[in-house]
Amino acid sequence: MPGWTAGGGCPYVVLWTLFFAIAKGSIPMSTVAAPPASKIPQFINGQWIESQASEWQDIVNPATAEVLGRVPISDAAEVARAIDAAQAAYPEWRRTPAEDRIQPLFKLKMLLEEHLDDIARVITRENGKTFGEAKGEMRRAIENVEVACGIPMMMQGHHLEDVARGIDETMIRQPLGVVAAIAPFNFPGMIPFWFLPYAIACGNTLIIKPSERVPLTMKIAFELLEKTGLPKGIVNLVNGGKVAVDTLLDHPAVRAISFVGSTPVARYIYARAGANGKRAQCQGGAKNYVIVLPDADMQMATQIVSDSAFGCAGQRCLAVSVAVTVGEAQKTFRDSISEAAANLRVGNGLDEGVQMGPVITRQSKERVQNLIGVGARDGAKVVIDGRNPKIAKYAAGNFVKPTVLDGVPASSELTNTEIFGPVLSLVHASGMDEAMEMVARSPFGNQASLFTSSGSAARRFRYETPAGNIGINIGVAAPMAYFPFSGWKDSFFGILHAQGRDAIEFYTEKKVVVERWAKEHSRKF
Ligand code: NAD
């Protein structure tokens, strides 16, 4: 594995050497210190480089508290090196025919398929979601690679002859140059792939800055990218936090910023990128509502809402956070969702049969538990209380079990707070009008869902609801790669979203050519 060379030798080799030394009796057991956690290298200009950062952070398995490695918090100079590499690689990549640019993506798809389980295991170890959920997110990553392989068709412009007599007009799309993507912790594998395949297939060169909490997934993805034959400098990987992001935002060579993360950071990045003349697409946080009408199939609604609210420990930007029950759905749904929540098996996502893993950090656990307390203080009933659970074998993990709060008052701080943990708030509405108003009042607009068997209720919901991703009898309305990931309101800052045609619009600039040629000239030949 090329990446290990930068960290001072493969840790497996180090461990085996130690093991044999102990077995032979040459090292007494008690004197063996734990091997130092391996340092995550950067991938710049086609090479794995040990970071010179003065600040490093532990990468911690949220289920076990095991330290998995150390991530550099890069300084501006190191990020600038990645930008320089991307800038140097751009002219030749831009001239490379689209057909040739997609060939490494076909290879990447095969490599990602082949190593799906390996990557998913890394995701589970550093993020905590279950192995099945991790495989699911990589499927969407692969789907984005597949869609971007259609760039030679999708990047085409258009042309009209005789816009005036003898004058033709053509719109062509050209790449932007150096672009950057900044990712959150909750989908370490999928979200960078909302951007990477489209950006490079369109002829741009790219810098990815993953979340410093989950850098191992991109490390393994870049080890695969390295095997695809992509020329050096086309894709670069730098780790870090705010300083790295600010460097990308301020550097004049970076033309576009794709960001996914919390709303305050999304807002900040959109403003700073705009002030620096860059285009930006910034997906932010969420507070997703589901309305359950009394005519819904309650069994289906329960199962799907449970998966949406508690899957990935509630750390999906499309997780249902508030269920609004209408009329007599109140009691049936409350009872059935509470039973579902109580029965979910929580533990280490790599263990067989586990349905929900931990939240990302100890601080997240404390924050989520405090917010449950805020709900109770404000008058909600804690029907199922997942605080401070005992999880066999994993006492050090950041576990919060599924929690159901009933009757969260509209005045509660929780109403507009993204909890980002396995907590479902139940509220009740007397009719669909009132329920729709509750959804419309939310400052966020990432997703809204409706459970019903009525076509006209579904049509009204789809027509009127101010959210970008709508689910009808769907709990996680995650758009396929060939549709835009359409957040609205405080869940998105920008115009063009991630994925599909929007991605191609975002990563290309339109140029219009108007042409006239004197007739007499052709008559000479
Ligand atoms: P975050 O905003 O803390 O971090 C996201 C990225 O921004 C990271 O790479 C981080 O290093 C960087 N960052 C953090 N603070 C920064 C600052 N002050 N200046 C510059 N850069 C900064 O988000 P997170 O906790 O990693 O992810 C969870 C959030 O992401 C949730 O709010 C979730 O809803 C949201 N999310 C949204 C979508 C969507 O499509 N709308 C998808 C996934 C996650």
mmCIF file with all atom_site columns, C-alpha atoms in Angstrom, residues 182-322:
data_model
loop_
_atom_site.group_PDB
_atom_site.id
_atom_site.type_symbol
_atom_site.label_atom_id
_atom_site.label_alt_id
_atom_site.label_comp_id
_atom_site.label_asym_id
_atom_site.label_entity_id
_atom_site.label_seq_id
_atom_site.pdbx_PDB_ins_code
_atom_site.Cartn_x
_atom_site.Cartn_y
_atom_site.Cartn_z
_atom_site.occupancy
_atom_site.B_iso_or_equiv
_atom_site.pdbx_formal_charge
_atom_site.auth_seq_id
_atom_site.auth_comp_id
_atom_site.auth_asym_id
_atom_site.auth_atom_id
_atom_site.pdbx_PDB_model_num
ATOM 1   C CA . ILE A 1 182 ? -14.643 20.133 1.449   1.00 0.00 ? 182 ILE A CA 1
ATOM 2   C CA . ALA A 1 183 ? -16.479 17.227 3.062   1.00 0.00 ? 183 ALA A CA 1
ATOM 3   C CA . PRO A 1 184 ? -18.220 16.451 6.378   1.00 0.00 ? 184 PRO A CA 1
ATOM 4   C CA . PHE A 1 185 ? -17.726 13.462 8.675   1.00 0.00 ? 185 PHE A CA 1
ATOM 5   C CA . ASN A 1 186 ? -21.023 11.684 8.160   1.00 0.00 ? 186 ASN A CA 1
ATOM 6   C CA . PHE A 1 187 ? -20.489 10.216 4.671   1.00 0.00 ? 187 PHE A CA 1
ATOM 7   C CA . PRO A 1 188 ? -16.709 9.927  4.361   1.00 0.00 ? 188 PRO A CA 1
ATOM 8   C CA . GLY A 1 189 ? -16.935 7.777  1.229   1.00 0.00 ? 189 GLY A CA 1
ATOM 9   C CA . MET A 1 190 ? -19.957 9.073  -0.653  1.00 0.00 ? 190 MET A CA 1
ATOM 10  C CA . ILE A 1 191 ? -19.779 12.849 -0.374  1.00 0.00 ? 191 ILE A CA 1
ATOM 11  C CA . PRO A 1 192 ? -16.347 13.395 -1.959  1.00 0.00 ? 192 PRO A CA 1
ATOM 12  C CA . PHE A 1 193 ? -17.690 11.350 -4.871  1.00 0.00 ? 193 PHE A CA 1
ATOM 13  C CA . TRP A 1 194 ? -20.581 13.789 -5.337  1.00 0.00 ? 194 TRP A CA 1
ATOM 14  C CA . PHE A 1 195 ? -17.844 16.012 -6.732  1.00 0.00 ? 195 PHE A CA 1
ATOM 15  C CA . LEU A 1 196 ? -14.655 14.183 -7.719  1.00 0.00 ? 196 LEU A CA 1
ATOM 16  C CA . PRO A 1 197 ? -15.792 12.229 -10.795 1.00 0.00 ? 197 PRO A CA 1
ATOM 17  C CA . TYR A 1 198 ? -17.663 15.158 -12.393 1.00 0.00 ? 198 TYR A CA 1
ATOM 18  C CA . ALA A 1 199 ? -14.966 17.715 -11.620 1.00 0.00 ? 199 ALA A CA 1
ATOM 19  C CA . ILE A 1 200 ? -12.182 15.752 -13.267 1.00 0.00 ? 200 ILE A CA 1
ATOM 20  C CA . ALA A 1 201 ? -14.241 14.288 -16.120 1.00 0.00 ? 201 ALA A CA 1
ATOM 21  C CA . CYS A 1 202 ? -15.162 17.866 -17.075 1.00 0.00 ? 202 CYS A CA 1
ATOM 22  C CA . GLY A 1 203 ? -11.434 18.641 -17.324 1.00 0.00 ? 203 GLY A CA 1
ATOM 23  C CA . ASN A 1 204 ? -10.786 20.374 -13.999 1.00 0.00 ? 204 ASN A CA 1
ATOM 24  C CA . THR A 1 205 ? -8.132  19.475 -11.463 1.00 0.00 ? 205 THR A CA 1
ATOM 25  C CA . LEU A 1 206 ? -9.187  18.952 -7.880  1.00 0.00 ? 206 LEU A CA 1
ATOM 26  C CA . ILE A 1 207 ? -8.242  19.225 -4.233  1.00 0.00 ? 207 ILE A CA 1
ATOM 27  C CA . ILE A 1 208 ? -10.249 17.243 -1.698  1.00 0.00 ? 208 ILE A CA 1
ATOM 28  C CA . LYS A 1 209 ? -10.246 18.188 1.990   1.00 0.00 ? 209 LYS A CA 1
ATOM 29  C CA . PRO A 1 210 ? -12.063 15.453 3.940   1.00 0.00 ? 210 PRO A CA 1
ATOM 30  C CA . SER A 1 211 ? -13.353 15.903 7.466   1.00 0.00 ? 211 SER A CA 1
ATOM 31  C CA . GLU A 1 212 ? -10.427 15.705 9.870   1.00 0.00 ? 212 GLU A CA 1
ATOM 32  C CA . ARG A 1 213 ? -12.512 13.280 11.947  1.00 0.00 ? 213 ARG A CA 1
ATOM 33  C CA . VAL A 1 214 ? -12.678 10.638 9.180   1.00 0.00 ? 214 VAL A CA 1
ATOM 34  C CA . PRO A 1 215 ? -9.638  10.957 6.897   1.00 0.00 ? 215 PRO A CA 1
ATOM 35  C CA . LEU A 1 216 ? -8.936  7.215  6.470   1.00 0.00 ? 216 LEU A CA 1
ATOM 36  C CA . THR A 1 217 ? -11.684 6.577  3.929   1.00 0.00 ? 217 THR A CA 1
ATOM 37  C CA . MET A 1 218 ? -10.312 9.061  1.399   1.00 0.00 ? 218 MET A CA 1
ATOM 38  C CA . LYS A 1 219 ? -6.848  7.712  2.012   1.00 0.00 ? 219 LYS A CA 1
ATOM 39  C CA . ILE A 1 220 ? -7.926  4.272  0.832   1.00 0.00 ? 220 ILE A CA 1
ATOM 40  C CA . ALA A 1 221 ? -9.978  5.794  -2.031  1.00 0.00 ? 221 ALA A CA 1
ATOM 41  C CA . PHE A 1 222 ? -6.919  7.741  -3.198  1.00 0.00 ? 222 PHE A CA 1
ATOM 42  C CA . GLU A 1 223 ? -4.792  4.580  -3.045  1.00 0.00 ? 223 GLU A CA 1
ATOM 43  C CA . LEU A 1 224 ? -7.247  3.184  -5.588  1.00 0.00 ? 224 LEU A CA 1
ATOM 44  C CA . LEU A 1 225 ? -7.291  6.390  -7.634  1.00 0.00 ? 225 LEU A CA 1
ATOM 45  C CA . GLU A 1 226 ? -3.519  6.098  -7.851  1.00 0.00 ? 226 GLU A CA 1
ATOM 46  C CA . LYS A 1 227 ? -3.935  2.771  -9.656  1.00 0.00 ? 227 LYS A CA 1
ATOM 47  C CA . THR A 1 228 ? -6.211  4.186  -12.353 1.00 0.00 ? 228 THR A CA 1
ATOM 48  C CA . GLY A 1 229 ? -3.488  5.844  -14.391 1.00 0.00 ? 229 GLY A CA 1
ATOM 49  C CA . LEU A 1 230 ? -4.692  9.389  -13.689 1.00 0.00 ? 230 LEU A CA 1
ATOM 50  C CA . PRO A 1 231 ? -1.817  11.784 -14.439 1.00 0.00 ? 231 PRO A CA 1
ATOM 51  C CA . LYS A 1 232 ? -0.194  13.415 -11.421 1.00 0.00 ? 232 LYS A CA 1
ATOM 52  C CA . GLY A 1 233 ? -1.760  16.531 -9.970  1.00 0.00 ? 233 GLY A CA 1
ATOM 53  C CA . ILE A 1 234 ? -5.281  15.879 -11.287 1.00 0.00 ? 234 ILE A CA 1
ATOM 54  C CA . VAL A 1 235 ? -6.568  14.835 -7.853  1.00 0.00 ? 235 VAL A CA 1
ATOM 55  C CA . ASN A 1 236 ? -4.920  15.941 -4.616  1.00 0.00 ? 236 ASN A CA 1
ATOM 56  C CA . LEU A 1 237 ? -5.785  15.134 -1.022  1.00 0.00 ? 237 LEU A CA 1
ATOM 57  C CA . VAL A 1 238 ? -5.032  17.451 1.898   1.00 0.00 ? 238 VAL A CA 1
ATOM 58  C CA . ASN A 1 239 ? -6.190  17.014 5.456   1.00 0.00 ? 239 ASN A CA 1
ATOM 59  C CA . GLY A 1 240 ? -6.874  19.678 7.988   1.00 0.00 ? 240 GLY A CA 1
ATOM 60  C CA . GLY A 1 241 ? -9.446  22.080 9.348   1.00 0.00 ? 241 GLY A CA 1
ATOM 61  C CA . LYS A 1 242 ? -10.305 25.764 9.116   1.00 0.00 ? 242 LYS A CA 1
ATOM 62  C CA . VAL A 1 243 ? -6.852  26.963 8.002   1.00 0.00 ? 243 VAL A CA 1
ATOM 63  C CA . ALA A 1 244 ? -6.866  24.486 5.108   1.00 0.00 ? 244 ALA A CA 1
ATOM 64  C CA . VAL A 1 245 ? -10.383 25.545 4.115   1.00 0.00 ? 245 VAL A CA 1
ATOM 65  C CA . ASP A 1 246 ? -9.569  29.249 4.332   1.00 0.00 ? 246 ASP A CA 1
ATOM 66  C CA . THR A 1 247 ? -6.510  28.730 2.150   1.00 0.00 ? 247 THR A CA 1
ATOM 67  C CA . LEU A 1 248 ? -8.684  27.088 -0.509  1.00 0.00 ? 248 LEU A CA 1
ATOM 68  C CA . LEU A 1 249 ? -11.217 29.911 -0.180  1.00 0.00 ? 249 LEU A CA 1
ATOM 69  C CA . ASP A 1 250 ? -8.650  32.692 -0.554  1.00 0.00 ? 250 ASP A CA 1
ATOM 70  C CA . HIS A 1 251 ? -6.214  31.280 -3.112  1.00 0.00 ? 251 HIS A CA 1
ATOM 71  C CA . PRO A 1 252 ? -6.731  33.032 -6.459  1.00 0.00 ? 252 PRO A CA 1
ATOM 72  C CA . ALA A 1 253 ? -6.081  29.853 -8.468  1.00 0.00 ? 253 ALA A CA 1
ATOM 73  C CA . VAL A 1 254 ? -9.063  27.998 -6.967  1.00 0.00 ? 254 VAL A CA 1
ATOM 74  C CA . ARG A 1 255 ? -12.075 28.741 -9.153  1.00 0.00 ? 255 ARG A CA 1
ATOM 75  C CA . ALA A 1 256 ? -14.866 26.841 -7.398  1.00 0.00 ? 256 ALA A CA 1
ATOM 76  C CA . ILE A 1 257 ? -15.691 25.449 -3.973  1.00 0.00 ? 257 ILE A CA 1
ATOM 77  C CA . SER A 1 258 ? -18.006 22.530 -3.253  1.00 0.00 ? 258 SER A CA 1
ATOM 78  C CA . PHE A 1 259 ? -18.858 22.228 0.421   1.00 0.00 ? 259 PHE A CA 1
ATOM 79  C CA . VAL A 1 260 ? -20.996 19.900 2.535   1.00 0.00 ? 260 VAL A CA 1
ATOM 80  C CA . GLY A 1 261 ? -21.343 20.354 6.291   1.00 0.00 ? 261 GLY A CA 1
ATOM 81  C CA . SER A 1 262 ? -23.212 22.296 8.942   1.00 0.00 ? 262 SER A CA 1
ATOM 82  C CA . THR A 1 263 ? -25.241 25.421 8.140   1.00 0.00 ? 263 THR A CA 1
ATOM 83  C CA . PRO A 1 264 ? -23.077 28.021 9.926   1.00 0.00 ? 264 PRO A CA 1
ATOM 84  C CA . VAL A 1 265 ? -19.969 26.796 8.106   1.00 0.00 ? 265 VAL A CA 1
ATOM 85  C CA . ALA A 1 266 ? -21.842 26.499 4.781   1.00 0.00 ? 266 ALA A CA 1
ATOM 86  C CA . ARG A 1 267 ? -23.035 30.092 5.120   1.00 0.00 ? 267 ARG A CA 1
ATOM 87  C CA . TYR A 1 268 ? -19.522 31.289 5.972   1.00 0.00 ? 268 TYR A CA 1
ATOM 88  C CA . ILE A 1 269 ? -17.940 29.430 3.061   1.00 0.00 ? 269 ILE A CA 1
ATOM 89  C CA . TYR A 1 270 ? -20.532 30.682 0.591   1.00 0.00 ? 270 TYR A CA 1
ATOM 90  C CA . ALA A 1 271 ? -19.939 34.285 1.670   1.00 0.00 ? 271 ALA A CA 1
ATOM 91  C CA . ARG A 1 272 ? -16.144 34.074 1.649   1.00 0.00 ? 272 ARG A CA 1
ATOM 92  C CA . ALA A 1 273 ? -15.987 32.211 -1.666  1.00 0.00 ? 273 ALA A CA 1
ATOM 93  C CA . GLY A 1 274 ? -18.359 34.800 -3.165  1.00 0.00 ? 274 GLY A CA 1
ATOM 94  C CA . ALA A 1 275 ? -16.335 37.704 -1.815  1.00 0.00 ? 275 ALA A CA 1
ATOM 95  C CA . ASN A 1 276 ? -13.303 36.170 -3.514  1.00 0.00 ? 276 ASN A CA 1
ATOM 96  C CA . GLY A 1 277 ? -15.102 35.811 -6.840  1.00 0.00 ? 277 GLY A CA 1
ATOM 97  C CA . LYS A 1 278 ? -15.424 32.024 -6.762  1.00 0.00 ? 278 LYS A CA 1
ATOM 98  C CA . ARG A 1 279 ? -18.482 30.020 -7.559  1.00 0.00 ? 279 ARG A CA 1
ATOM 99  C CA . ALA A 1 280 ? -19.693 27.919 -4.645  1.00 0.00 ? 280 ALA A CA 1
ATOM 100 C CA . GLN A 1 281 ? -22.216 25.219 -3.850  1.00 0.00 ? 281 GLN A CA 1
ATOM 101 C CA . CYS A 1 282 ? -22.632 24.819 -0.092  1.00 0.00 ? 282 CYS A CA 1
ATOM 102 C CA . GLN A 1 283 ? -24.910 22.149 1.353   1.00 0.00 ? 283 GLN A CA 1
ATOM 103 C CA . GLY A 1 284 ? -25.773 22.802 4.978   1.00 0.00 ? 284 GLY A CA 1
ATOM 104 C CA . GLY A 1 285 ? -27.561 21.214 7.907   1.00 0.00 ? 285 GLY A CA 1
ATOM 105 C CA . ALA A 1 286 ? -31.123 20.014 8.221   1.00 0.00 ? 286 ALA A CA 1
ATOM 106 C CA . LYS A 1 287 ? -34.150 19.360 10.386  1.00 0.00 ? 287 LYS A CA 1
ATOM 107 C CA . ASN A 1 288 ? -36.287 16.995 8.388   1.00 0.00 ? 288 ASN A CA 1
ATOM 108 C CA . TYR A 1 289 ? -40.004 16.546 8.894   1.00 0.00 ? 289 TYR A CA 1
ATOM 109 C CA . VAL A 1 290 ? -42.259 13.632 8.076   1.00 0.00 ? 290 VAL A CA 1
ATOM 110 C CA . ILE A 1 291 ? -46.039 13.881 8.148   1.00 0.00 ? 291 ILE A CA 1
ATOM 111 C CA . VAL A 1 292 ? -47.919 10.681 8.933   1.00 0.00 ? 292 VAL A CA 1
ATOM 112 C CA . LEU A 1 293 ? -51.562 10.806 7.813   1.00 0.00 ? 293 LEU A CA 1
ATOM 113 C CA . PRO A 1 294 ? -54.109 8.431  9.360   1.00 0.00 ? 294 PRO A CA 1
ATOM 114 C CA . ASP A 1 295 ? -54.571 6.612  6.026   1.00 0.00 ? 295 ASP A CA 1
ATOM 115 C CA . ALA A 1 296 ? -50.873 5.624  5.879   1.00 0.00 ? 296 ALA A CA 1
ATOM 116 C CA . ASP A 1 297 ? -49.777 1.993  6.005   1.00 0.00 ? 297 ASP A CA 1
ATOM 117 C CA . MET A 1 298 ? -48.631 2.244  9.643   1.00 0.00 ? 298 MET A CA 1
ATOM 118 C CA . GLN A 1 299 ? -46.399 -0.801 9.566   1.00 0.00 ? 299 GLN A CA 1
ATOM 119 C CA . MET A 1 300 ? -44.526 0.476  6.535   1.00 0.00 ? 300 MET A CA 1
ATOM 120 C CA . ALA A 1 301 ? -44.393 4.037  7.901   1.00 0.00 ? 301 ALA A CA 1
ATOM 121 C CA . THR A 1 302 ? -42.992 2.785  11.201  1.00 0.00 ? 302 THR A CA 1
ATOM 122 C CA . GLN A 1 303 ? -40.274 0.696  9.652   1.00 0.00 ? 303 GLN A CA 1
ATOM 123 C CA . ILE A 1 304 ? -39.206 3.362  7.190   1.00 0.00 ? 304 ILE A CA 1
ATOM 124 C CA . VAL A 1 305 ? -39.310 6.290  9.642   1.00 0.00 ? 305 VAL A CA 1
ATOM 125 C CA . SER A 1 306 ? -37.393 4.212  12.193  1.00 0.00 ? 306 SER A CA 1
ATOM 126 C CA . ASP A 1 307 ? -34.675 3.542  9.640   1.00 0.00 ? 307 ASP A CA 1
ATOM 127 C CA . SER A 1 308 ? -34.583 7.210  8.649   1.00 0.00 ? 308 SER A CA 1
ATOM 128 C CA . ALA A 1 309 ? -34.512 8.619  12.195  1.00 0.00 ? 309 ALA A CA 1
ATOM 129 C CA . PHE A 1 310 ? -32.113 6.105  13.748  1.00 0.00 ? 310 PHE A CA 1
ATOM 130 C CA . GLY A 1 311 ? -30.090 4.771  10.791  1.00 0.00 ? 311 GLY A CA 1
ATOM 131 C CA . CYS A 1 312 ? -26.488 6.026  10.830  1.00 0.00 ? 312 CYS A CA 1
ATOM 132 C CA . ALA A 1 313 ? -27.291 6.981  14.471  1.00 0.00 ? 313 ALA A CA 1
ATOM 133 C CA . GLY A 1 314 ? -29.381 9.881  13.155  1.00 0.00 ? 314 GLY A CA 1
ATOM 134 C CA . GLN A 1 315 ? -26.292 11.424 11.558  1.00 0.00 ? 315 GLN A CA 1
ATOM 135 C CA . ARG A 1 316 ? -27.681 11.667 8.039   1.00 0.00 ? 316 ARG A CA 1
ATOM 136 C CA . CYS A 1 317 ? -28.539 15.055 6.609   1.00 0.00 ? 317 CYS A CA 1
ATOM 137 C CA . LEU A 1 318 ? -31.720 13.349 5.392   1.00 0.00 ? 318 LEU A CA 1
ATOM 138 C CA . ALA A 1 319 ? -32.571 11.760 8.758   1.00 0.00 ? 319 ALA A CA 1
ATOM 139 C CA . VAL A 1 320 ? -36.156 12.336 9.831   1.00 0.00 ? 320 VAL A CA 1
ATOM 140 C CA . SER A 1 321 ? -36.014 14.427 12.983  1.00 0.00 ? 321 SER A CA 1
ATOM 141 C CA . VAL A 1 322 ? -39.657 15.391 13.552  1.00 0.00 ? 322 VAL A CA 1
#
